[in-house]
Short mmCIF file of C-alpha atoms (C1' of nucleotides) in Angstrom, two decimals:
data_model
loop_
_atom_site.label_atom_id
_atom_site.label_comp_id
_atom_site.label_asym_id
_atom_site.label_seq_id
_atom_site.Cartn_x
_atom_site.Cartn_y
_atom_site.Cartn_z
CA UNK A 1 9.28 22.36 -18.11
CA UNK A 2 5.92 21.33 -19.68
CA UNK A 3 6.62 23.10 -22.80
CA UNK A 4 10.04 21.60 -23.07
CA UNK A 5 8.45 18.14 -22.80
CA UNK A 6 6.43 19.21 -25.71
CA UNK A 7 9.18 20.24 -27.65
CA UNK A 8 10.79 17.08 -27.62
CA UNK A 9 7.73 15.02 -28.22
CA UNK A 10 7.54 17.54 -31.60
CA UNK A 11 10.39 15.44 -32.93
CA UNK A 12 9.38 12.00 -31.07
CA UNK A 13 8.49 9.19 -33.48
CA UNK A 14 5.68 8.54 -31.33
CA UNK A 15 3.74 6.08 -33.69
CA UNK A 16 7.18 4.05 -34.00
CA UNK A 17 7.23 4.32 -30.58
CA UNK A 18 3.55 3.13 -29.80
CA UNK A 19 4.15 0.14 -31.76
CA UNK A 20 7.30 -1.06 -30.42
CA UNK A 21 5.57 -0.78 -27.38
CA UNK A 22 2.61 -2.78 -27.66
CA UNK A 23 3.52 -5.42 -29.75
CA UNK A 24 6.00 -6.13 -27.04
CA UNK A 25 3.81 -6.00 -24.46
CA UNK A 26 0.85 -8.25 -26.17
CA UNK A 27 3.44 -10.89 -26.80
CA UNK A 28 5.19 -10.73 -23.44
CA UNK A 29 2.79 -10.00 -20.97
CA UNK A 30 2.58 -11.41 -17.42
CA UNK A 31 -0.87 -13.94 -17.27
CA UNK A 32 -2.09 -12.07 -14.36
CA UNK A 33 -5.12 -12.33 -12.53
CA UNK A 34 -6.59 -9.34 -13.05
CA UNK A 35 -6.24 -9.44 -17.02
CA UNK A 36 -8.51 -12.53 -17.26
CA UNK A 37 -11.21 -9.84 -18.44
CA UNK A 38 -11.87 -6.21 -18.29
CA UNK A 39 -14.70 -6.30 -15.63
CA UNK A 40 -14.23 -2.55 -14.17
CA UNK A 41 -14.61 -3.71 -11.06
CA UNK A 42 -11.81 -6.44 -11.19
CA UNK A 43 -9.49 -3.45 -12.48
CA UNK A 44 -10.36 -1.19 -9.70
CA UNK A 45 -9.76 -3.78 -7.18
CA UNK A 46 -6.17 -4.68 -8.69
CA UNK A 47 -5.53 -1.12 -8.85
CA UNK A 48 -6.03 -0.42 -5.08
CA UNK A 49 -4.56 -3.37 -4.34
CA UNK A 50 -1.09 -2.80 -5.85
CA UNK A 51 -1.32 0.72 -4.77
CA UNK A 52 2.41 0.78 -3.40
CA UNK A 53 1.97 -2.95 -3.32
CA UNK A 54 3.92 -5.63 -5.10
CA UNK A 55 2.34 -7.95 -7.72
CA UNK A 56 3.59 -11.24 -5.90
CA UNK A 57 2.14 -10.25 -2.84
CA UNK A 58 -0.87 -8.86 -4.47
CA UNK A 59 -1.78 -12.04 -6.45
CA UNK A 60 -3.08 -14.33 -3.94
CA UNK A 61 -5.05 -11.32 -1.93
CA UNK A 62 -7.14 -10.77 -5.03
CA UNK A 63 -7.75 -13.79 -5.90
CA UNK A 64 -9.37 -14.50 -2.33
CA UNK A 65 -11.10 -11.22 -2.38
CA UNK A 66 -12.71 -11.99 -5.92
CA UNK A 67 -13.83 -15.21 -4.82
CA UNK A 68 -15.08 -13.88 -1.39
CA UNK A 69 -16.74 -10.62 -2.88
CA UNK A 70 -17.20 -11.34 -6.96
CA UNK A 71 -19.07 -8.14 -7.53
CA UNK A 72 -19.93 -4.87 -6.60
CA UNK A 73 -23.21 -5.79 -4.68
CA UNK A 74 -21.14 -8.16 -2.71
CA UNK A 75 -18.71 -5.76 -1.32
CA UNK A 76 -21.24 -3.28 -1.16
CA UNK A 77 -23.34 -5.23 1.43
CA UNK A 78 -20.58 -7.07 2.86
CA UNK A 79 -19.75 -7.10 6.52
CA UNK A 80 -16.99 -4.08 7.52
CA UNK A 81 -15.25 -6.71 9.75
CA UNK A 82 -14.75 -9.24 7.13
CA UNK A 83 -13.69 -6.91 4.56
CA UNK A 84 -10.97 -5.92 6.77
CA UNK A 85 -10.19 -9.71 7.41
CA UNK A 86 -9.71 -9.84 3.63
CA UNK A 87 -7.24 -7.40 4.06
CA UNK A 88 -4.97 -7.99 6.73
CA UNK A 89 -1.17 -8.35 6.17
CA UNK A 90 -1.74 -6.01 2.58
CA UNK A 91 -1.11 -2.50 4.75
CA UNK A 92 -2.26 1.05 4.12
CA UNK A 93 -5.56 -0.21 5.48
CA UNK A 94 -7.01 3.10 4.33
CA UNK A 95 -7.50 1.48 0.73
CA UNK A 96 -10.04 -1.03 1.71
CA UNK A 97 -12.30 1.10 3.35
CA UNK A 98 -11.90 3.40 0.96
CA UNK A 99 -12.88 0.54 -1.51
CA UNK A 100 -16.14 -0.75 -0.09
CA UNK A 101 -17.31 2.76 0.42
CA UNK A 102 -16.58 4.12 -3.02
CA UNK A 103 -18.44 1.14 -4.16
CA UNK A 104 -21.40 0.99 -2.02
CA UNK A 105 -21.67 4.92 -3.70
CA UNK A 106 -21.35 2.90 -7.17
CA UNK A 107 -24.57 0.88 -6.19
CA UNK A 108 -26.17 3.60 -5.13
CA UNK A 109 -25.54 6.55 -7.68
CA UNK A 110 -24.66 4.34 -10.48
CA UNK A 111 -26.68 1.39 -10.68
CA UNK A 112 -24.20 -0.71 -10.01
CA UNK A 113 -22.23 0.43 -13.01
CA UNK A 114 -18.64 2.03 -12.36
CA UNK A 115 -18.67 5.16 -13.90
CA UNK A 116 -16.76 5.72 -17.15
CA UNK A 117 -16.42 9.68 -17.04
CA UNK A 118 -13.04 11.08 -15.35
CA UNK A 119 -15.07 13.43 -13.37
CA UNK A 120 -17.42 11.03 -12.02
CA UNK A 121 -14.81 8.52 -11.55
CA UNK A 122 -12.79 10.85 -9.69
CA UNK A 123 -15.38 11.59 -6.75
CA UNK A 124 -15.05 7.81 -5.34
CA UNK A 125 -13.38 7.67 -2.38
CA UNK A 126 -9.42 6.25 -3.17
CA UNK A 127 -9.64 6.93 -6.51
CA UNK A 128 -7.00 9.70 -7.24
CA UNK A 129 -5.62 10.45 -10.89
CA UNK A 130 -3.74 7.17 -11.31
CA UNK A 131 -6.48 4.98 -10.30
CA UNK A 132 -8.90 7.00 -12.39
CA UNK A 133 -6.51 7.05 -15.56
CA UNK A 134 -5.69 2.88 -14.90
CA UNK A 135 -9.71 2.21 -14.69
CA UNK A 136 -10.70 4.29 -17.70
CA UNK A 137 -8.09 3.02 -19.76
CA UNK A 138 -7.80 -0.35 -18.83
CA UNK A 139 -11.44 -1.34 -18.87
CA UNK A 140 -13.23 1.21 -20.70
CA UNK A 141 -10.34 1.69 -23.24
CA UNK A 142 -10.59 5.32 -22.61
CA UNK A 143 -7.19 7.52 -23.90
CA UNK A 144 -6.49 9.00 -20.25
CA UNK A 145 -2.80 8.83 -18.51
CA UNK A 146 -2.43 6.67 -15.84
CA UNK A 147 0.78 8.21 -14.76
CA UNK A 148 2.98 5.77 -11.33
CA UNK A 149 6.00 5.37 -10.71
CA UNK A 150 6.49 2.71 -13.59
CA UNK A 151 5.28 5.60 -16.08
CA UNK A 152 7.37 8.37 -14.73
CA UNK A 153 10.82 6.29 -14.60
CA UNK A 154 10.12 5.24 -18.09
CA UNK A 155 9.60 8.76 -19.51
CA UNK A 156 12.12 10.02 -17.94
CA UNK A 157 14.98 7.93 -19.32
CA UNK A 158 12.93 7.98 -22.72
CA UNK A 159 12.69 11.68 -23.12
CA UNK A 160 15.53 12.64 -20.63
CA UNK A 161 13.35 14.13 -18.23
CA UNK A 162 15.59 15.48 -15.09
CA UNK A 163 12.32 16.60 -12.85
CA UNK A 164 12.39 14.93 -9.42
CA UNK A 165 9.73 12.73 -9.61
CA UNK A 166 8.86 12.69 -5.65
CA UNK A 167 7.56 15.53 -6.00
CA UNK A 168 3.62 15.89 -6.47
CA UNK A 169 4.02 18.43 -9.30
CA UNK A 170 6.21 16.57 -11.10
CA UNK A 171 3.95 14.32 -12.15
CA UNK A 172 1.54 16.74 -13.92
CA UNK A 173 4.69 17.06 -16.53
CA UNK A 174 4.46 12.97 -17.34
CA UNK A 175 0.40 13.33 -17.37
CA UNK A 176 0.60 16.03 -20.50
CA UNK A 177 3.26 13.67 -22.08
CA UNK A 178 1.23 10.55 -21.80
CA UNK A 179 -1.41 12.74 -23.34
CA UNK A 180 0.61 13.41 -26.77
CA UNK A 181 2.24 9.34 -26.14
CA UNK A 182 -0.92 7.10 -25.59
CA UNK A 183 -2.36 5.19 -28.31
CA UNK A 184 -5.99 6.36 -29.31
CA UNK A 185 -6.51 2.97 -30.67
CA UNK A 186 -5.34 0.76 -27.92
CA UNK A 187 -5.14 3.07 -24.59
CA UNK A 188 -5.82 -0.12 -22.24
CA UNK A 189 -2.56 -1.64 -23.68
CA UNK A 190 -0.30 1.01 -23.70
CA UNK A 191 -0.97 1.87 -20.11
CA UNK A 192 -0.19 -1.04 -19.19
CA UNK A 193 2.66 -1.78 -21.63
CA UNK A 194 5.01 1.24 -20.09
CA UNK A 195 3.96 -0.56 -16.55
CA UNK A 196 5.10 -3.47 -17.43
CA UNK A 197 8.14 -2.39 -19.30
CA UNK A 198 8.63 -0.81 -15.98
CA UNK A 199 8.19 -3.90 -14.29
CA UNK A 200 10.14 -6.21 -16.68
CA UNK A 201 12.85 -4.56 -17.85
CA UNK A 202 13.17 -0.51 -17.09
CA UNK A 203 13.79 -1.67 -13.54
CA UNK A 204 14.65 1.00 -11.18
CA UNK A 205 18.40 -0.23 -10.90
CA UNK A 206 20.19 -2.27 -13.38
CA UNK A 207 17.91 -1.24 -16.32
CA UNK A 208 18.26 -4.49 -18.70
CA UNK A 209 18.31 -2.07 -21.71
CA UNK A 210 19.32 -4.94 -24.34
CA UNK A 211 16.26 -6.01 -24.01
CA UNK A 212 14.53 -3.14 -24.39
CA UNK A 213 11.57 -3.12 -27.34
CA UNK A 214 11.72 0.98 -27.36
CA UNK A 215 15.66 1.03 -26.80
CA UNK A 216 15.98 3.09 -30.27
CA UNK A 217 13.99 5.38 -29.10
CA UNK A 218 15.62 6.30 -25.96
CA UNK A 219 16.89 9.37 -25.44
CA UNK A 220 19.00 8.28 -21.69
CA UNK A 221 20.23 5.11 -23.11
CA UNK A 222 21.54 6.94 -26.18
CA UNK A 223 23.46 9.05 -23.79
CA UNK A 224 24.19 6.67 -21.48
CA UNK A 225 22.08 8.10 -18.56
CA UNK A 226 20.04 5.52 -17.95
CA UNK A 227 21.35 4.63 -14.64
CA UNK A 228 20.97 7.86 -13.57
CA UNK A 229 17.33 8.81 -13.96
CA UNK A 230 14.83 8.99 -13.02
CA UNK A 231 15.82 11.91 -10.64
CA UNK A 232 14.11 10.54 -6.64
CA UNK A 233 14.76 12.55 -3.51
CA UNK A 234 15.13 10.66 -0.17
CA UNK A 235 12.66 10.36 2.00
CA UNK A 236 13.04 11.20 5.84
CA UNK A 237 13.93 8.12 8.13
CA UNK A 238 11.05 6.13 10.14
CA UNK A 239 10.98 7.92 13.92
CA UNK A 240 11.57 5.01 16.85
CA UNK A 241 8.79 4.38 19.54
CA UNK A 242 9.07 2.72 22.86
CA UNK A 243 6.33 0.43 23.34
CA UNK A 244 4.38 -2.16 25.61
CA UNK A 245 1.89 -4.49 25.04
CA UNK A 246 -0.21 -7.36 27.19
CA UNK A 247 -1.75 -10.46 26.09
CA UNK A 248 -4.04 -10.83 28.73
CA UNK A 249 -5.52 -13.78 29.22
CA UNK A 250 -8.38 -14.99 31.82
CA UNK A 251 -9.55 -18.48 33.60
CA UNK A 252 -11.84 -19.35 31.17
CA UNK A 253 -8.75 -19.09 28.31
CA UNK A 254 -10.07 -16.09 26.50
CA UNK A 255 -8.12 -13.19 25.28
CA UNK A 256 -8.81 -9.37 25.56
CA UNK A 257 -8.56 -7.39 22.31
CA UNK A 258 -9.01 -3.75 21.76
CA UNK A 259 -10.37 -2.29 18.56
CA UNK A 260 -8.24 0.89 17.43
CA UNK A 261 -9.95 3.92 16.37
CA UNK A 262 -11.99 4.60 12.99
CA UNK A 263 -9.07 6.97 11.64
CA UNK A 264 -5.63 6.79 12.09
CA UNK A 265 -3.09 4.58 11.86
CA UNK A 266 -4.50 0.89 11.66
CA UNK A 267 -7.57 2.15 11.69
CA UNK A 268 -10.37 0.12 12.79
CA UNK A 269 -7.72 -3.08 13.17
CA UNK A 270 -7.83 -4.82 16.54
CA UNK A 271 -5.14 -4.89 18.65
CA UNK A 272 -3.58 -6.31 22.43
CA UNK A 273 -3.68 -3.31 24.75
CA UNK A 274 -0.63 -1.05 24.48
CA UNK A 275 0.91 2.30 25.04
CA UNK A 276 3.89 4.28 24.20
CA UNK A 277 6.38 4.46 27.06
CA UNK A 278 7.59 7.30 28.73
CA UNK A 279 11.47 6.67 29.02
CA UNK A 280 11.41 9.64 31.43
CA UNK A 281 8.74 8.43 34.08
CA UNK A 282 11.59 6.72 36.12
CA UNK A 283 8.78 3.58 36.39
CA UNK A 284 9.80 0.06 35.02
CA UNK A 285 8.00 -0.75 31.61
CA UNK A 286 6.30 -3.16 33.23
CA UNK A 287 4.61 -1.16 35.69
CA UNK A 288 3.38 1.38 32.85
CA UNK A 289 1.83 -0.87 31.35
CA UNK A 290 0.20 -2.26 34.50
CA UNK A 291 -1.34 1.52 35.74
CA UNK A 292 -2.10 2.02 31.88
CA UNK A 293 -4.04 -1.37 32.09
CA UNK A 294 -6.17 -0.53 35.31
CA UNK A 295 -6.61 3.60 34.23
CA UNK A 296 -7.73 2.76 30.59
CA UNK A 297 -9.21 -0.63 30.87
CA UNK A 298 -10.16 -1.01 34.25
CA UNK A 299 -8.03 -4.50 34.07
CA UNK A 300 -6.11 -5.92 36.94
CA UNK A 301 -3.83 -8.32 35.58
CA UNK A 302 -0.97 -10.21 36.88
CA UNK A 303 1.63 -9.53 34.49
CA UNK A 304 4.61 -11.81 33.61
CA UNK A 305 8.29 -10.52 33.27
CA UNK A 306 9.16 -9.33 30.08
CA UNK A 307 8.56 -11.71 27.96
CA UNK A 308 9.70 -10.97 24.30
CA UNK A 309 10.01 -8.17 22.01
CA UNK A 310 8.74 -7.35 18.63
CA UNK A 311 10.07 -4.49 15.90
CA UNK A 312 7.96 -3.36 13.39
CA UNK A 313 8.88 -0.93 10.64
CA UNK A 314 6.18 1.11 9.53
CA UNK A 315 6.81 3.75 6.29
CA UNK A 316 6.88 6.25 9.04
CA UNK A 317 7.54 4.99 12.64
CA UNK A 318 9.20 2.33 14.51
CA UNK A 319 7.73 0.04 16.94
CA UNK A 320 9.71 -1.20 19.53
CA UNK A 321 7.28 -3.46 21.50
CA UNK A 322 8.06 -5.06 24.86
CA UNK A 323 5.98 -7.88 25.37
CA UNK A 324 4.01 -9.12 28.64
CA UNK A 325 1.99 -11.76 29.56
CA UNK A 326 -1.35 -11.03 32.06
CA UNK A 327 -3.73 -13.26 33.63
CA UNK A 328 -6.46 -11.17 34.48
CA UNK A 329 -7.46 -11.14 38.20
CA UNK A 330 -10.26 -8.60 38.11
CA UNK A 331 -12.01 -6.70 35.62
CA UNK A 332 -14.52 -3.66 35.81
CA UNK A 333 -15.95 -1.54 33.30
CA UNK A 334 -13.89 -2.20 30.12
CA UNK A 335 -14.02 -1.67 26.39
CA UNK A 336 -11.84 -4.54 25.87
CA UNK A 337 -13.48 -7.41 24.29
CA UNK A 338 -13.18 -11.28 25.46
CA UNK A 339 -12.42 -13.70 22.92
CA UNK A 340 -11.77 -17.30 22.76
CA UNK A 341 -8.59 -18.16 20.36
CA UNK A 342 -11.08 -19.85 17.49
CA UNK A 343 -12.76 -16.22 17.54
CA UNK A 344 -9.83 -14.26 17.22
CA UNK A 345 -9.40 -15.93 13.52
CA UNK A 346 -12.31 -13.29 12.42
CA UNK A 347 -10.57 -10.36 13.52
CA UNK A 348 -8.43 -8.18 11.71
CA UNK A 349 -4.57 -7.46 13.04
CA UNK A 350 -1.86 -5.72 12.17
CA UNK A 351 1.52 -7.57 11.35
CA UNK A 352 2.78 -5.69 14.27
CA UNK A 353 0.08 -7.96 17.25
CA UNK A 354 0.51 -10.93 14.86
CA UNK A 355 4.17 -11.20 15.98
CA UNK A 356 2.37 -10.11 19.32
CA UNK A 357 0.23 -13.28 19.60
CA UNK A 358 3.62 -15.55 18.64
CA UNK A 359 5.20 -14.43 21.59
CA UNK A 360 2.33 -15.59 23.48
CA UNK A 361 1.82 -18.84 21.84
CA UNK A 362 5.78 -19.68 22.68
CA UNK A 363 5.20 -18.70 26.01
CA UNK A 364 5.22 -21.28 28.88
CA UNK A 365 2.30 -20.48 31.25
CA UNK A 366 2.76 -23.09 33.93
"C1'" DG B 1 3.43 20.90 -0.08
"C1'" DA B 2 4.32 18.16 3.94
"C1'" DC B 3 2.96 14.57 6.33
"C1'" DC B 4 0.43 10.44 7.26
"C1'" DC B 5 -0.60 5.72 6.00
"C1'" DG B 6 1.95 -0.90 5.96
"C1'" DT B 7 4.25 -4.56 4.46
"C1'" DG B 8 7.65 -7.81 2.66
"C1'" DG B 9 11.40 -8.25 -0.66
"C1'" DT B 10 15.93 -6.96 -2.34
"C1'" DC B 11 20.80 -5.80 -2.73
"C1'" DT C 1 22.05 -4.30 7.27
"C1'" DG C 2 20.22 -0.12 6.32
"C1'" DA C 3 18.20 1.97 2.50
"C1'" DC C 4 15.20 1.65 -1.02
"C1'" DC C 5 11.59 0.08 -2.85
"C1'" DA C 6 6.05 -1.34 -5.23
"C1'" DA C 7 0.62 -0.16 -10.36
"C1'" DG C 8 -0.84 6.27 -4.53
"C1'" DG C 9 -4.39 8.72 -1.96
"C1'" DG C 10 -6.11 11.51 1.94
"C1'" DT C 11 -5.67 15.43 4.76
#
DNA sequence: GACCCGTGGTC
DNA sequence: TGACCAAGGGT
């Protein structure tokens, strides 16, 4: 498949092609945030950040995290629990800690100085071969692929390439033609030129192909295939959970939060104490939740009815949350930590106990 | 290679 | 409204 890329590419008008490209993209370019300058570390931020991320919703996160941590010292010596603050509500939580180690290794190692060399680069922690490719092209103006999903619909409708491209492999086969594609003289702008052409106007449906720059040189739209690449298999269906979850509350008006573990999903987010429901146990939800409570926590709580419920859709799994109320009538050894409702502001949740906390807030206590 | 890892927007 | 998506990476 490789070598039939390369064939084609043998009789690809690739300076045209370059051109058409770039001259588009310098006149028509989004004023984004992250293309103020070329400080590396501005790049790699953005990069993480829209990792499977959209640019709208991206926008005002960076902007906050620039201002709160404007270089790599100050996310290197920044507090974990803020960082994650900085976070919340972006998902795959991974990234950022990811991030601020990867970095704190750039202080270390490197002087401060994000490395410009693909294998160096390539050692930091979240940086895989897109985010290496994006950083060394994009800042150092380095001629390396920075092959995502915008690069690999693209190509495919421009050189008719039928490869699924949710497959891993696949994308090896759009690396090796962004090899023979990019322009030695401007790397940092054609990267980001297919992107955006990706963004703009090669749009995954409804293509807007009259106002393509490179429409000449496409090889689907001279076919008329281009609403039928790029090839993308489906992806399995989230998996449904039964869950419960207390907002316990105590005399003094504090709330008891539970951090989640280091790895994992939401990892090192806090939470309100839950479990997963056993829909076989013959026990009310209600009282699962109220053993689980005393057995994990060592928390005797009165608990309300059922109170509300939350969904959350995860890329994976679906929470079904039942929602109760406590008051806390006795409490032994327990990992769960009191807060007052101006403390819980520094914490870190998940969408999922933000919708949590609403029910509670609704809820009439008298 | 398969699976895990979030969220909000769109049609 | 369910399905699909959006500048992927780790294990």
């Amino acid at each position: 498949m490789i070598n039939d890329v390369q064939n084609k590419l043998q009789s690809f008008p690739i300076k045209e092609f370059q051109d058409d490209l770039i001259n588009w993209y310098l006149a028509e370019k989004r004023d984004l945030p992250w293309r103020k300058d070329q400080d590396p570390y501005k790049v790699w931020v953005s990069e993480i950040m829209l990792q499977q991320t959209r640019v709208d919703t991206v926008i005002p996160y960076f902007n906050a995290f620039i201002t709160k941590f404007p270089t790599i010292n100050a996310l290197a010596d920044a507090d974990e629990e803020e960082v994650l603050k900085a976070w919340e509500g972006l998902g795959y939580y991974s990234r950022v800690r990811n991030l601020q180690a990867a970095v704190k290794e750039v202080k270390e190692t490197y002087s401060g100085k994000v490395p410009d060399s693909p294998l160096e680069i390539s050692k930091l922690k979240g940086v895989g071969p897109y985010t290496k490719g994006a950083i060394l092209s994009i800042a150092y103006n380095i001629p390396e692929p920075a092959v995502d999903g915008n690069v690999m619909r693209v190509l495919s409708r421009i050189l008719s390439i039928w490869e699924d491209i949710a497959k891993p492999k696949t994308r090896k086969i759009f690396e090796e033609a962004t090899y023979e594609l990019i322009s030695k003289e401007d790397p940092s702008s054609f990267n980001q030129a297919v992107m955006e052409l990706g963004a703009l106007i090669c749009t995954p449906t409804s293509p807007k192909c009259l106002l393509c720059p490179v429409r000449e040189h496409c090889t689907a739209f001279d076919e008329g295939v281009q609403s039928e690449l790029p090839i993308k298999s489906k992806k399995k269906k989230p998996k449904p959970l039964q869950m419960a979850a207390a907002v316990l509350y105590d005399n003094t008006g504090k709330l008891y939060i539970h951090k989640r573990p280091p790895a994992g999903l939401l990892a090192n987010l806090w939470e309100y104490p839950n479990l997963e429901l056993d829909s076989m146990s013959g026990k009310t939800y209600r009282d699962q939740l109220g053993e689980f409570l005393l057995n994990e926590y060592g928390i005797e709580a009165e608990l309300s009815e059922l109170t509300g419920t939350v969904e959350h859709v995860f890329s994976h799994l679906i929470w079904n949350i039942s929602v109760f109320i406590g008051k806390v009538k006795n409490v032994n050894d327990t990992n769960l930590l009191p807060v007052t409702e101006e403390e819980l502001q520094r914490y870190a949740f998940p969408v999922s106990h933000q919708k949590i906390y609403q029910i509670y807030k609704k809820a009439d206590l008298s």
